Amino acid sequence: MKKRLLAMLMAGAMAVGMTACSTGTDTSSDPAASDGGDSGEGGAYKIALIQQHQTNAFQITVSEAAEAKAAELGIDLTILSADQDAATQISQIEQCVSEGFDAILFEPVDPDGLVDAAKSAADAGVVVINIISACTDWENNGISAVSYGDNVTAGEVEMQHVADLLDGKGNIAILTGPSGDSGGLQRMEGYENILANYPDMVQVVSPADCQWDTAQAQATVESWLSAYDLDAIICQNDGMAVGAGNAAGANSGIIITGVDGTPDGFEAINDGRITGTVSQNGGAMAENALEAAVTLLDGGTLETNEIITDSTWIDASNVADYE
């Protein structure tokens, strides 16, 4: 996984300033790297997937699943990274429109700030679908569908398992994604829904924004462990859970949980660094969105424009079924 992540980051860096023709799937930071025109090679639909970033295992799973599904459907796919910058994502959407893409799938860096760009793309005749999280008031701003998990439910599932493992009492701490991220806020809402039922589960330190990042999470937890007696650390993604597990060490006795169901998370469950994770199946979010885009481009209709994946608890008892 580390080798794949390094390779992806290097490829993204090399893509800057480069222009190349695409056939089939194409991973790039610049939509101009694909042929222009109204469709892809051989008349295939030309679709862009614009990710928030490409810096953790979850996002890699999303892009790999999208590439495989695009190959299966005969889509000319270009994958872009906004590098967590809303202005970059707006520019990418605008350029995809000018390059004649048939559909744009994107995970909004800023749910409010991306609304106008999404609506402009839709007004230009492009099918626009949100994945993983949605723009504010998306149905009234030209977005045809969303393909995501129920983050409130994911937070509830995660925190309920922690409560069960703690028998409803103990010192806990929470690691969050970037402040303002809609998915993180929804997962926190789920946490709070469950914590309301367990007054003896006490947050002994304020939630820490670790930007979804493993290294930041590890450094934060290392400092916490020198200052607090923690029974559980609840993390809003697997990357941060792995960082917390690295800090605590294998079989530390601290319950450490995450969300996403990534290969890194599964490895950490197997070696005892973390306790469990809630899988929302990010790969399926990308696959479902591509299938929805093709249905709409073919002139069909969707059974629902809100496509939701399940939230599944994975721990040592069932991790082998998901690896």
PDB file of C-alpha atoms in Angstrom:
ATOM      1  CA  MET A   1       0.000   0.000   0.000  1.00  0.00           C
ATOM      2  CA  LYS A   2       2.804   2.430   0.827  1.00  0.00           C
ATOM      3  CA  LYS A   3       4.385   1.705  -2.545  1.00  0.00           C
ATOM      4  CA  ARG A   4       1.065   2.284  -4.311  1.00  0.00           C
ATOM      5  CA  LEU A   5       0.507   5.554  -2.456  1.00  0.00           C
ATOM      6  CA  LEU A   6       4.019   6.764  -3.270  1.00  0.00           C
ATOM      7  CA  ALA A   7       3.549   5.846  -6.883  1.00  0.00           C
ATOM      8  CA  MET A   8       0.264   7.737  -7.061  1.00  0.00           C
ATOM      9  CA  LEU A   9       1.731  10.850  -5.481  1.00  0.00           C
ATOM     10  CA  MET A  10       4.707  10.776  -7.859  1.00  0.00           C
ATOM     11  CA  ALA A  11       2.375  10.332 -10.822  1.00  0.00           C
ATOM     12  CA  GLY A  12       0.285  13.293  -9.693  1.00  0.00           C
ATOM     13  CA  ALA A  13       3.386  15.450  -9.391  1.00  0.00           C
ATOM     14  CA  MET A  14       4.639  14.444 -12.826  1.00  0.00           C
ATOM     15  CA  ALA A  15       1.242  15.197 -14.380  1.00  0.00           C
ATOM     16  CA  VAL A  16       1.594  18.919 -13.650  1.00  0.00           C
ATOM     17  CA  GLY A  17       2.628  20.662 -16.813  1.00  0.00           C
ATOM     18  CA  MET A  18       2.272  17.519 -18.912  1.00  0.00           C
ATOM     19  CA  THR A  19      -0.247  16.974 -21.696  1.00  0.00           C
ATOM     20  CA  ALA A  20      -1.005  13.543 -23.105  1.00  0.00           C
ATOM     21  CA  CYS A  21      -3.762  11.803 -25.023  1.00  0.00           C
ATOM     22  CA  SER A  22      -5.957   9.357 -23.117  1.00  0.00           C
ATOM     23  CA  THR A  23      -7.346   6.027 -24.167  1.00  0.00           C
ATOM     24  CA  GLY A  24      -9.565   4.170 -21.719  1.00  0.00           C
ATOM     25  CA  THR A  25      -8.828   5.381 -18.202  1.00  0.00           C
ATOM     26  CA  ASP A  26      -6.465   8.237 -17.371  1.00  0.00           C
ATOM     27  CA  THR A  27      -5.280   9.445 -13.967  1.00  0.00           C
ATOM     28  CA  SER A  28      -4.069  13.038 -13.999  1.00  0.00           C
ATOM     29  CA  SER A  29      -4.185  16.386 -12.224  1.00  0.00           C
ATOM     30  CA  ASP A  30      -5.123  18.215 -15.436  1.00  0.00           C
ATOM     31  CA  PRO A  31      -8.267  17.555 -17.499  1.00  0.00           C
ATOM     32  CA  ALA A  32      -6.442  18.854 -20.570  1.00  0.00           C
ATOM     33  CA  ALA A  33      -4.476  15.610 -20.457  1.00  0.00           C
ATOM     34  CA  SER A  34      -7.446  13.977 -22.233  1.00  0.00           C
ATOM     35  CA  ASP A  35      -8.403  14.451 -25.856  1.00  0.00           C
ATOM     36  CA  GLY A  36     -10.864  17.267 -26.381  1.00  0.00           C
ATOM     37  CA  GLY A  37     -14.227  16.838 -28.083  1.00  0.00           C
ATOM     38  CA  ASP A  38     -17.674  15.735 -27.059  1.00  0.00           C
ATOM     39  CA  SER A  39     -16.799  12.142 -26.229  1.00  0.00           C
ATOM     40  CA  GLY A  40     -13.887   9.852 -25.534  1.00  0.00           C
ATOM     41  CA  GLU A  41     -12.007   7.584 -27.892  1.00  0.00           C
ATOM     42  CA  GLY A  42     -14.271   5.491 -30.097  1.00  0.00           C
ATOM     43  CA  GLY A  43     -17.380   7.406 -28.969  1.00  0.00           C
ATOM     44  CA  ALA A  44     -17.043   6.356 -25.316  1.00  0.00           C
ATOM     45  CA  TYR A  45     -18.501   8.665 -22.732  1.00  0.00           C
ATOM     46  CA  LYS A  46     -15.891  11.059 -21.414  1.00  0.00           C
ATOM     47  CA  ILE A  47     -16.179  11.315 -17.628  1.00  0.00           C
ATOM     48  CA  ALA A  48     -14.079  13.083 -14.998  1.00  0.00           C
ATOM     49  CA  LEU A  49     -13.735  11.988 -11.375  1.00  0.00           C
ATOM     50  CA  ILE A  50     -12.424  14.843  -9.222  1.00  0.00           C
ATOM     51  CA  GLN A  51     -11.338  13.660  -5.784  1.00  0.00           C
ATOM     52  CA  GLN A  52     -10.782  15.891  -2.756  1.00  0.00           C
ATOM     53  CA  HIS A  53      -7.266  14.491  -2.573  1.00  0.00           C
ATOM     54  CA  GLN A  54      -5.319  11.291  -3.247  1.00  0.00           C
ATOM     55  CA  THR A  55      -3.314  11.003  -0.049  1.00  0.00           C
ATOM     56  CA  ASN A  56      -4.778   8.069   1.871  1.00  0.00           C
ATOM     57  CA  ALA A  57      -5.862   4.476   1.413  1.00  0.00           C
ATOM     58  CA  PHE A  58      -9.559   5.319   1.188  1.00  0.00           C
ATOM     59  CA  GLN A  59      -9.053   7.683  -1.747  1.00  0.00           C
ATOM     60  CA  ILE A  60      -6.816   5.151  -3.486  1.00  0.00           C
ATOM     61  CA  THR A  61      -9.551   2.539  -3.101  1.00  0.00           C
ATOM     62  CA  VAL A  62     -12.036   4.970  -4.664  1.00  0.00           C
ATOM     63  CA  SER A  63      -9.818   5.726  -7.663  1.00  0.00           C
ATOM     64  CA  GLU A  64      -8.890   2.081  -8.251  1.00  0.00           C
ATOM     65  CA  ALA A  65     -12.533   1.000  -8.160  1.00  0.00           C
ATOM     66  CA  ALA A  66     -13.448   3.814 -10.551  1.00  0.00           C
ATOM     67  CA  GLU A  67     -10.734   2.754 -12.994  1.00  0.00           C
ATOM     68  CA  ALA A  68     -11.912  -0.863 -12.943  1.00  0.00           C
ATOM     69  CA  LYS A  69     -15.577   0.077 -13.401  1.00  0.00           C
ATOM     70  CA  ALA A  70     -14.711   2.507 -16.212  1.00  0.00           C
ATOM     71  CA  ALA A  71     -12.849  -0.243 -18.042  1.00  0.00           C
ATOM     72  CA  GLU A  72     -15.851  -2.553 -17.578  1.00  0.00           C
ATOM     73  CA  LEU A  73     -18.299   0.056 -18.905  1.00  0.00           C
ATOM     74  CA  GLY A  74     -16.050   1.297 -21.719  1.00  0.00           C
ATOM     75  CA  ILE A  75     -15.807   4.798 -20.259  1.00  0.00           C
ATOM     76  CA  ASP A  76     -13.014   7.249 -21.081  1.00  0.00           C
ATOM     77  CA  LEU A  77     -12.221   8.237 -17.484  1.00  0.00           C
ATOM     78  CA  THR A  78      -9.946  10.986 -16.205  1.00  0.00           C
ATOM     79  CA  ILE A  79      -9.189  11.096 -12.459  1.00  0.00           C
ATOM     80  CA  LEU A  80      -8.114  14.394 -10.911  1.00  0.00           C
ATOM     81  CA  SER A  81      -7.067  15.519  -7.430  1.00  0.00           C
ATOM     82  CA  ALA A  82      -8.084  18.903  -6.017  1.00  0.00           C
ATOM     83  CA  ASP A  83      -5.445  18.586  -3.288  1.00  0.00           C
ATOM     84  CA  GLN A  84      -7.977  19.770  -0.679  1.00  0.00           C
ATOM     85  CA  ASP A  85      -8.263  23.171  -2.390  1.00  0.00           C
ATOM     86  CA  ALA A  86     -11.718  24.452  -3.377  1.00  0.00           C
ATOM     87  CA  ALA A  87     -10.353  26.973  -5.897  1.00  0.00           C
ATOM     88  CA  THR A  88      -8.447  24.191  -7.647  1.00  0.00           C
ATOM     89  CA  GLN A  89     -11.581  22.050  -7.764  1.00  0.00           C
ATOM     90  CA  ILE A  90     -13.649  24.883  -9.222  1.00  0.00           C
ATOM     91  CA  SER A  91     -11.017  25.408 -11.917  1.00  0.00           C
ATOM     92  CA  GLN A  92     -10.974  21.678 -12.683  1.00  0.00           C
ATOM     93  CA  ILE A  93     -14.758  21.574 -13.059  1.00  0.00           C
ATOM     94  CA  GLU A  94     -14.704  24.606 -15.351  1.00  0.00           C
ATOM     95  CA  GLN A  95     -11.944  23.126 -17.475  1.00  0.00           C
ATOM     96  CA  CYS A  96     -13.746  19.793 -17.736  1.00  0.00           C
ATOM     97  CA  VAL A  97     -16.794  21.647 -19.062  1.00  0.00           C
ATOM     98  CA  SER A  98     -14.670  23.487 -21.613  1.00  0.00           C
ATOM     99  CA  GLU A  99     -12.998  20.209 -22.633  1.00  0.00           C
ATOM    100  CA  GLY A 100     -16.351  18.647 -23.470  1.00  0.00           C
ATOM    101  CA  PHE A 101     -16.689  16.056 -20.727  1.00  0.00           C
ATOM    102  CA  ASP A 102     -20.051  14.294 -20.708  1.00  0.00           C
ATOM    103  CA  ALA A 103     -20.178  13.874 -16.936  1.00  0.00           C
ATOM    104  CA  ILE A 104     -18.316  15.122 -13.872  1.00  0.00           C
ATOM    105  CA  LEU A 105     -18.219  13.157 -10.621  1.00  0.00           C
ATOM    106  CA  PHE A 106     -16.676  15.019  -7.703  1.00  0.00           C
ATOM    107  CA  GLU A 107     -16.266  14.972  -3.941  1.00  0.00           C
ATOM    108  CA  PRO A 108     -16.685  18.617  -2.892  1.00  0.00           C
ATOM    109  CA  VAL A 109     -13.810  20.103  -0.914  1.00  0.00           C
ATOM    110  CA  ASP A 110     -16.205  22.844   0.223  1.00  0.00           C
ATOM    111  CA  PRO A 111     -19.903  21.835   0.172  1.00  0.00           C
ATOM    112  CA  ASP A 112     -21.005  25.484   0.012  1.00  0.00           C
ATOM    113  CA  GLY A 113     -18.247  26.858  -2.202  1.00  0.00           C
ATOM    114  CA  LEU A 114     -18.650  24.305  -5.004  1.00  0.00           C
ATOM    115  CA  VAL A 115     -22.372  24.847  -5.567  1.00  0.00           C
ATOM    116  CA  ASP A 116     -22.043  27.517  -8.262  1.00  0.00           C
ATOM    117  CA  ALA A 117     -19.460  25.543 -10.230  1.00  0.00           C
ATOM    118  CA  ALA A 118     -21.651  22.433 -10.114  1.00  0.00           C
ATOM    119  CA  LYS A 119     -24.715  24.351 -11.282  1.00  0.00           C
ATOM    120  CA  SER A 120     -22.791  26.006 -14.101  1.00  0.00           C
ATOM    121  CA  ALA A 121     -21.580  22.615 -15.310  1.00  0.00           C
ATOM    122  CA  ALA A 122     -25.099  21.203 -15.191  1.00  0.00           C
ATOM    123  CA  ASP A 123     -26.458  24.264 -17.031  1.00  0.00           C
ATOM    124  CA  ALA A 124     -23.884  23.547 -19.753  1.00  0.00           C
ATOM    125  CA  GLY A 125     -25.400  20.092 -20.252  1.00  0.00           C
ATOM    126  CA  VAL A 126     -22.910  18.072 -18.206  1.00  0.00           C
ATOM    127  CA  VAL A 127     -24.212  15.331 -15.912  1.00  0.00           C
ATOM    128  CA  VAL A 128     -22.949  16.192 -12.417  1.00  0.00           C
ATOM    129  CA  ILE A 129     -22.855  13.656  -9.589  1.00  0.00           C
ATOM    130  CA  ASN A 130     -21.438  14.071  -6.094  1.00  0.00           C
ATOM    131  CA  ILE A 131     -19.592  11.161  -4.518  1.00  0.00           C
ATOM    132  CA  ILE A 132     -18.640  10.510  -0.864  1.00  0.00           C
ATOM    133  CA  SER A 133     -20.199  13.819   0.264  1.00  0.00           C
ATOM    134  CA  ALA A 134     -22.666  16.263  -1.245  1.00  0.00           C
ATOM    135  CA  CYS A 135     -22.822  19.950  -2.033  1.00  0.00           C
ATOM    136  CA  THR A 136     -25.237  22.056  -0.014  1.00  0.00           C
ATOM    137  CA  ASP A 137     -28.803  21.908  -1.379  1.00  0.00           C
ATOM    138  CA  TRP A 138     -27.474  19.694  -4.162  1.00  0.00           C
ATOM    139  CA  GLU A 139     -30.850  18.768  -5.663  1.00  0.00           C
ATOM    140  CA  ASN A 140     -31.628  22.421  -6.402  1.00  0.00           C
ATOM    141  CA  ASN A 141     -28.215  23.164  -7.880  1.00  0.00           C
ATOM    142  CA  GLY A 142     -28.081  20.939 -10.923  1.00  0.00           C
ATOM    143  CA  ILE A 143     -26.536  17.852  -9.313  1.00  0.00           C
ATOM    144  CA  SER A 144     -28.270  14.774 -10.705  1.00  0.00           C
ATOM    145  CA  ALA A 145     -27.405  12.322  -7.921  1.00  0.00           C
ATOM    146  CA  VAL A 146     -25.215  11.633  -4.923  1.00  0.00           C
ATOM    147  CA  SER A 147     -23.406   8.361  -4.228  1.00  0.00           C
ATOM    148  CA  TYR A 148     -22.227   8.163  -0.657  1.00  0.00           C
ATOM    149  CA  GLY A 149     -22.502   6.511   2.721  1.00  0.00           C
ATOM    150  CA  ASP A 150     -24.724   7.684   5.562  1.00  0.00           C
ATOM    151  CA  ASN A 151     -22.105   9.376   7.717  1.00  0.00           C
ATOM    152  CA  VAL A 152     -24.426   9.914  10.670  1.00  0.00           C
ATOM    153  CA  THR A 153     -25.175   6.194  10.710  1.00  0.00           C
ATOM    154  CA  ALA A 154     -21.470   5.371  10.346  1.00  0.00           C
ATOM    155  CA  GLY A 155     -20.704   7.526  13.388  1.00  0.00           C
ATOM    156  CA  GLU A 156     -23.491   5.881  15.361  1.00  0.00           C
ATOM    157  CA  VAL A 157     -22.316   2.374  14.452  1.00  0.00           C
ATOM    158  CA  GLU A 158     -18.732   3.200  15.426  1.00  0.00           C
ATOM    159  CA  MET A 159     -19.555   4.856  18.736  1.00  0.00           C
ATOM    160  CA  GLN A 160     -22.122   2.216  19.706  1.00  0.00           C
ATOM    161  CA  HIS A 161     -19.503  -0.518  19.317  1.00  0.00           C
ATOM    162  CA  VAL A 162     -17.113   1.508  21.467  1.00  0.00           C
ATOM    163  CA  ALA A 163     -19.838   1.936  24.101  1.00  0.00           C
ATOM    164  CA  ASP A 164     -20.530  -1.789  24.074  1.00  0.00           C
ATOM    165  CA  LEU A 165     -16.841  -2.638  24.434  1.00  0.00           C
ATOM    166  CA  LEU A 166     -16.488  -0.186  27.337  1.00  0.00           C
ATOM    167  CA  ASP A 167     -19.694  -1.341  29.036  1.00  0.00           C
ATOM    168  CA  GLY A 168     -20.861   2.250  28.775  1.00  0.00           C
ATOM    169  CA  LYS A 169     -18.159   3.956  30.805  1.00  0.00           C
ATOM    170  CA  GLY A 170     -14.599   5.206  30.337  1.00  0.00           C
ATOM    171  CA  ASN A 171     -12.326   8.034  29.228  1.00  0.00           C
ATOM    172  CA  ILE A 172     -12.498   8.679  25.506  1.00  0.00           C
ATOM    173  CA  ALA A 173     -10.944  11.000  22.927  1.00  0.00           C
ATOM    174  CA  ILE A 174     -11.901  11.779  19.328  1.00  0.00           C
ATOM    175  CA  LEU A 175      -9.813  12.492  16.230  1.00  0.00           C
ATOM    176  CA  THR A 176     -11.639  14.388  13.474  1.00  0.00           C
ATOM    177  CA  GLY A 177     -11.144  15.265   9.845  1.00  0.00           C
ATOM    178  CA  PRO A 178     -10.811  18.880   8.658  1.00  0.00           C
ATOM    179  CA  SER A 179     -13.102  21.292  10.493  1.00  0.00           C
ATOM    180  CA  GLY A 180     -16.059  22.099   8.291  1.00  0.00           C
ATOM    181  CA  ASP A 181     -15.878  18.871   6.286  1.00  0.00           C
ATOM    182  CA  SER A 182     -19.485  17.724   5.901  1.00  0.00           C
ATOM    183  CA  GLY A 183     -18.680  14.028   6.292  1.00  0.00           C
ATOM    184  CA  GLY A 184     -16.741  14.650   9.480  1.00  0.00           C
ATOM    185  CA  LEU A 185     -19.489  16.833  10.918  1.00  0.00           C
ATOM    186  CA  GLN A 186     -22.065  14.152  10.176  1.00  0.00           C
ATOM    187  CA  ARG A 187     -19.944  11.444  11.801  1.00  0.00           C
ATOM    188  CA  MET A 188     -19.595  13.675  14.867  1.00  0.00           C
ATOM    189  CA  GLU A 189     -23.376  14.045  14.927  1.00  0.00           C
ATOM    190  CA  GLY A 190     -23.597  10.252  14.999  1.00  0.00           C
ATOM    191  CA  TYR A 191     -21.091  10.107  17.868  1.00  0.00           C
ATOM    192  CA  GLU A 192     -23.081  12.626  19.870  1.00  0.00           C
ATOM    193  CA  ASN A 193     -26.340  10.744  19.268  1.00  0.00           C
ATOM    194  CA  ILE A 194     -24.848   7.674  20.951  1.00  0.00           C
ATOM    195  CA  LEU A 195     -22.904   9.496  23.675  1.00  0.00           C
ATOM    196  CA  ALA A 196     -26.154  11.097  24.830  1.00  0.00           C
ATOM    197  CA  ASN A 197     -27.109   7.628  26.097  1.00  0.00           C
ATOM    198  CA  TYR A 198     -23.854   7.059  28.010  1.00  0.00           C
ATOM    199  CA  PRO A 199     -23.100   9.835  30.523  1.00  0.00           C
ATOM    200  CA  ASP A 200     -20.240   7.804  31.977  1.00  0.00           C
ATOM    201  CA  MET A 201     -18.304   7.924  28.716  1.00  0.00           C
ATOM    202  CA  VAL A 202     -16.317  11.124  29.207  1.00  0.00           C
ATOM    203  CA  GLN A 203     -14.313  13.074  26.628  1.00  0.00           C
ATOM    204  CA  VAL A 204     -11.263  14.011  28.671  1.00  0.00           C
ATOM    205  CA  VAL A 205      -9.770  16.164  25.903  1.00  0.00           C
ATOM    206  CA  SER A 206     -11.315  18.224  23.120  1.00  0.00           C
ATOM    207  CA  PRO A 207     -11.595  16.546  19.692  1.00  0.00           C
ATOM    208  CA  ALA A 208      -8.438  17.071  17.622  1.00  0.00           C
ATOM    209  CA  ASP A 209      -8.550  18.017  13.929  1.00  0.00           C
ATOM    210  CA  CYS A 210      -5.931  15.800  12.308  1.00  0.00           C
ATOM    211  CA  GLN A 211      -6.902  16.477   8.668  1.00  0.00           C
ATOM    212  CA  TRP A 212      -7.493  12.761   7.921  1.00  0.00           C
ATOM    213  CA  ASP A 213      -3.706  12.363   8.249  1.00  0.00           C
ATOM    214  CA  THR A 214      -1.941   9.367   9.818  1.00  0.00           C
ATOM    215  CA  ALA A 215       1.190  11.232  10.915  1.00  0.00           C
ATOM    216  CA  GLN A 216      -0.773  14.069  12.545  1.00  0.00           C
ATOM    217  CA  ALA A 217      -2.935  11.553  14.372  1.00  0.00           C
ATOM    218  CA  GLN A 218       0.096   9.646  15.629  1.00  0.00           C
ATOM    219  CA  ALA A 219       1.748  12.808  16.946  1.00  0.00           C
ATOM    220  CA  THR A 220      -1.476  13.942  18.622  1.00  0.00           C
ATOM    221  CA  VAL A 221      -2.069  10.616  20.344  1.00  0.00           C
ATOM    222  CA  GLU A 222       1.538  10.394  21.489  1.00  0.00           C
ATOM    223  CA  SER A 223       1.048  13.694  23.308  1.00  0.00           C
ATOM    224  CA  TRP A 224      -2.311  12.586  24.694  1.00  0.00           C
ATOM    225  CA  LEU A 225      -0.921   9.350  26.091  1.00  0.00           C
ATOM    226  CA  SER A 226       1.599  11.287  28.165  1.00  0.00           C
ATOM    227  CA  ALA A 227      -1.166  13.410  29.665  1.00  0.00           C
ATOM    228  CA  TYR A 228      -4.354  11.331  29.844  1.00  0.00           C
ATOM    229  CA  ASP A 229      -5.499   7.863  30.834  1.00  0.00           C
ATOM    230  CA  LEU A 230      -7.544   6.859  27.788  1.00  0.00           C
ATOM    231  CA  ASP A 231      -9.819   3.861  27.410  1.00  0.00           C
ATOM    232  CA  ALA A 232     -10.821   4.547  23.804  1.00  0.00           C
ATOM    233  CA  ILE A 233      -9.818   6.713  20.851  1.00  0.00           C
ATOM    234  CA  ILE A 234     -12.518   7.180  18.217  1.00  0.00           C
ATOM    235  CA  CYS A 235     -11.267   8.296  14.807  1.00  0.00           C
ATOM    236  CA  GLN A 236     -13.260   9.586  11.870  1.00  0.00           C
ATOM    237  CA  ASN A 237     -11.214   7.639   9.318  1.00  0.00           C
ATOM    238  CA  ASP A 238      -8.931   4.638   9.181  1.00  0.00           C
ATOM    239  CA  GLY A 239      -5.842   6.686   8.398  1.00  0.00           C
ATOM    240  CA  MET A 240      -6.080   8.501  11.725  1.00  0.00           C
ATOM    241  CA  ALA A 241      -6.965   5.267  13.519  1.00  0.00           C
ATOM    242  CA  VAL A 242      -3.777   3.702  12.156  1.00  0.00           C
ATOM    243  CA  GLY A 243      -1.832   6.722  13.431  1.00  0.00           C
ATOM    244  CA  ALA A 244      -3.439   6.347  16.852  1.00  0.00           C
ATOM    245  CA  GLY A 245      -2.630   2.637  16.817  1.00  0.00           C
ATOM    246  CA  ASN A 246       0.970   3.355  15.889  1.00  0.00           C
ATOM    247  CA  ALA A 247       1.238   5.683  18.884  1.00  0.00           C
ATOM    248  CA  ALA A 248      -0.388   3.290  21.324  1.00  0.00           C
ATOM    249  CA  GLY A 249       1.314   0.162  19.999  1.00  0.00           C
ATOM    250  CA  ALA A 250      -0.112  -3.272  19.288  1.00  0.00           C
ATOM    251  CA  ASN A 251      -2.467  -4.752  21.898  1.00  0.00           C
ATOM    252  CA  SER A 252      -2.283  -1.599  24.008  1.00  0.00           C
ATOM    253  CA  GLY A 253      -5.592  -2.252  25.748  1.00  0.00           C
ATOM    254  CA  ILE A 254      -6.975   1.007  24.338  1.00  0.00           C
ATOM    255  CA  ILE A 255      -9.983   0.626  22.059  1.00  0.00           C
ATOM    256  CA  ILE A 256      -9.129   2.384  18.779  1.00  0.00           C
ATOM    257  CA  THR A 257     -11.654   2.625  15.959  1.00  0.00           C
ATOM    258  CA  GLY A 258     -11.963   4.169  12.516  1.00  0.00           C
ATOM    259  CA  VAL A 259     -14.228   4.569   9.498  1.00  0.00           C
ATOM    260  CA  ASP A 260     -13.666   3.572   5.853  1.00  0.00           C
ATOM    261  CA  GLY A 261     -12.704  -0.100   5.829  1.00  0.00           C
ATOM    262  CA  THR A 262      -9.363   0.356   4.081  1.00  0.00           C
ATOM    263  CA  PRO A 263      -6.580  -2.204   3.565  1.00  0.00           C
ATOM    264  CA  ASP A 264      -4.398  -0.250   6.008  1.00  0.00           C
ATOM    265  CA  GLY A 265      -7.180  -0.455   8.569  1.00  0.00           C
ATOM    266  CA  PHE A 266      -7.588  -4.189   8.034  1.00  0.00           C
ATOM    267  CA  GLU A 267      -3.850  -4.713   8.492  1.00  0.00           C
ATOM    268  CA  ALA A 268      -3.958  -2.740  11.745  1.00  0.00           C
ATOM    269  CA  ILE A 269      -6.890  -4.845  12.979  1.00  0.00           C
ATOM    270  CA  ASN A 270      -4.984  -8.023  12.211  1.00  0.00           C
ATOM    271  CA  ASP A 271      -1.864  -6.962  14.108  1.00  0.00           C
ATOM    272  CA  GLY A 272      -3.746  -5.530  17.077  1.00  0.00           C
ATOM    273  CA  ARG A 273      -3.055  -1.815  16.576  1.00  0.00           C
ATOM    274  CA  ILE A 274      -6.731  -0.931  16.141  1.00  0.00           C
ATOM    275  CA  THR A 275      -9.932  -2.584  17.287  1.00  0.00           C
ATOM    276  CA  GLY A 276     -12.292  -2.107  14.384  1.00  0.00           C
ATOM    277  CA  THR A 277     -13.593   0.056  11.561  1.00  0.00           C
ATOM    278  CA  VAL A 278     -16.887   0.935   9.913  1.00  0.00           C
ATOM    279  CA  SER A 279     -16.798   0.234   6.189  1.00  0.00           C
ATOM    280  CA  GLN A 280     -18.909   2.420   3.913  1.00  0.00           C
ATOM    281  CA  ASN A 281     -17.331   0.899   0.794  1.00  0.00           C
ATOM    282  CA  GLY A 282     -15.821   3.904  -0.962  1.00  0.00           C
ATOM    283  CA  GLY A 283     -15.109   1.789  -4.015  1.00  0.00           C
ATOM    284  CA  ALA A 284     -18.830   1.067  -4.392  1.00  0.00           C
ATOM    285  CA  MET A 285     -19.566   4.804  -4.123  1.00  0.00           C
ATOM    286  CA  ALA A 286     -17.433   5.414  -7.213  1.00  0.00           C
ATOM    287  CA  GLU A 287     -18.802   2.385  -9.062  1.00  0.00           C
ATOM    288  CA  ASN A 288     -22.413   3.332  -8.346  1.00  0.00           C
ATOM    289  CA  ALA A 289     -21.817   6.908  -9.453  1.00  0.00           C
ATOM    290  CA  LEU A 290     -20.313   5.813 -12.778  1.00  0.00           C
ATOM    291  CA  GLU A 291     -23.215   3.464 -13.429  1.00  0.00           C
ATOM    292  CA  ALA A 292     -25.663   6.265 -12.612  1.00  0.00           C
ATOM    293  CA  ALA A 293     -23.852   8.647 -14.951  1.00  0.00           C
ATOM    294  CA  VAL A 294     -24.013   6.163 -17.833  1.00  0.00           C
ATOM    295  CA  THR A 295     -27.721   5.536 -17.174  1.00  0.00           C
ATOM    296  CA  LEU A 296     -28.446   9.265 -17.360  1.00  0.00           C
ATOM    297  CA  LEU A 297     -26.237   9.794 -20.413  1.00  0.00           C
ATOM    298  CA  ASP A 298     -28.070   6.937 -22.135  1.00  0.00           C
ATOM    299  CA  GLY A 299     -31.323   8.807 -21.532  1.00  0.00           C
ATOM    300  CA  GLY A 300     -32.518   6.588 -18.695  1.00  0.00           C
ATOM    301  CA  THR A 301     -33.788   7.458 -15.232  1.00  0.00           C
ATOM    302  CA  LEU A 302     -32.494   6.458 -11.803  1.00  0.00           C
ATOM    303  CA  GLU A 303     -34.516   4.503  -9.269  1.00  0.00           C
ATOM    304  CA  THR A 304     -33.181   6.956  -6.692  1.00  0.00           C
ATOM    305  CA  ASN A 305     -30.889   9.959  -6.971  1.00  0.00           C
ATOM    306  CA  GLU A 306     -29.525   9.312  -3.470  1.00  0.00           C
ATOM    307  CA  ILE A 307     -27.446   6.132  -3.663  1.00  0.00           C
ATOM    308  CA  ILE A 308     -26.355   5.062  -0.170  1.00  0.00           C
ATOM    309  CA  THR A 309     -23.912   2.301   0.733  1.00  0.00           C
ATOM    310  CA  ASP A 310     -24.207   0.296   3.956  1.00  0.00           C
ATOM    311  CA  SER A 311     -22.268   0.961   7.171  1.00  0.00           C
ATOM    312  CA  THR A 312     -20.671  -2.338   8.246  1.00  0.00           C
ATOM    313  CA  TRP A 313     -18.689  -2.964  11.453  1.00  0.00           C
ATOM    314  CA  ILE A 314     -15.471  -4.895  10.839  1.00  0.00           C
ATOM    315  CA  ASP A 315     -13.195  -6.241  13.580  1.00  0.00           C
ATOM    316  CA  ALA A 316     -10.979  -9.258  14.188  1.00  0.00           C
ATOM    317  CA  SER A 317     -13.973 -11.581  14.060  1.00  0.00           C
ATOM    318  CA  ASN A 318     -14.866 -10.834  10.433  1.00  0.00           C
ATOM    319  CA  VAL A 319     -12.012  -8.872   8.862  1.00  0.00           C
ATOM    320  CA  ALA A 320     -10.952 -11.885   6.778  1.00  0.00           C
ATOM    321  CA  ASP A 321     -14.271 -11.641   4.911  1.00  0.00           C
ATOM    322  CA  TYR A 322     -13.391  -8.142   3.649  1.00  0.00           C
ATOM    323  CA  GLU A 323      -9.689  -8.321   2.868  1.00  0.00           C
TER     324      GLU A 323
END
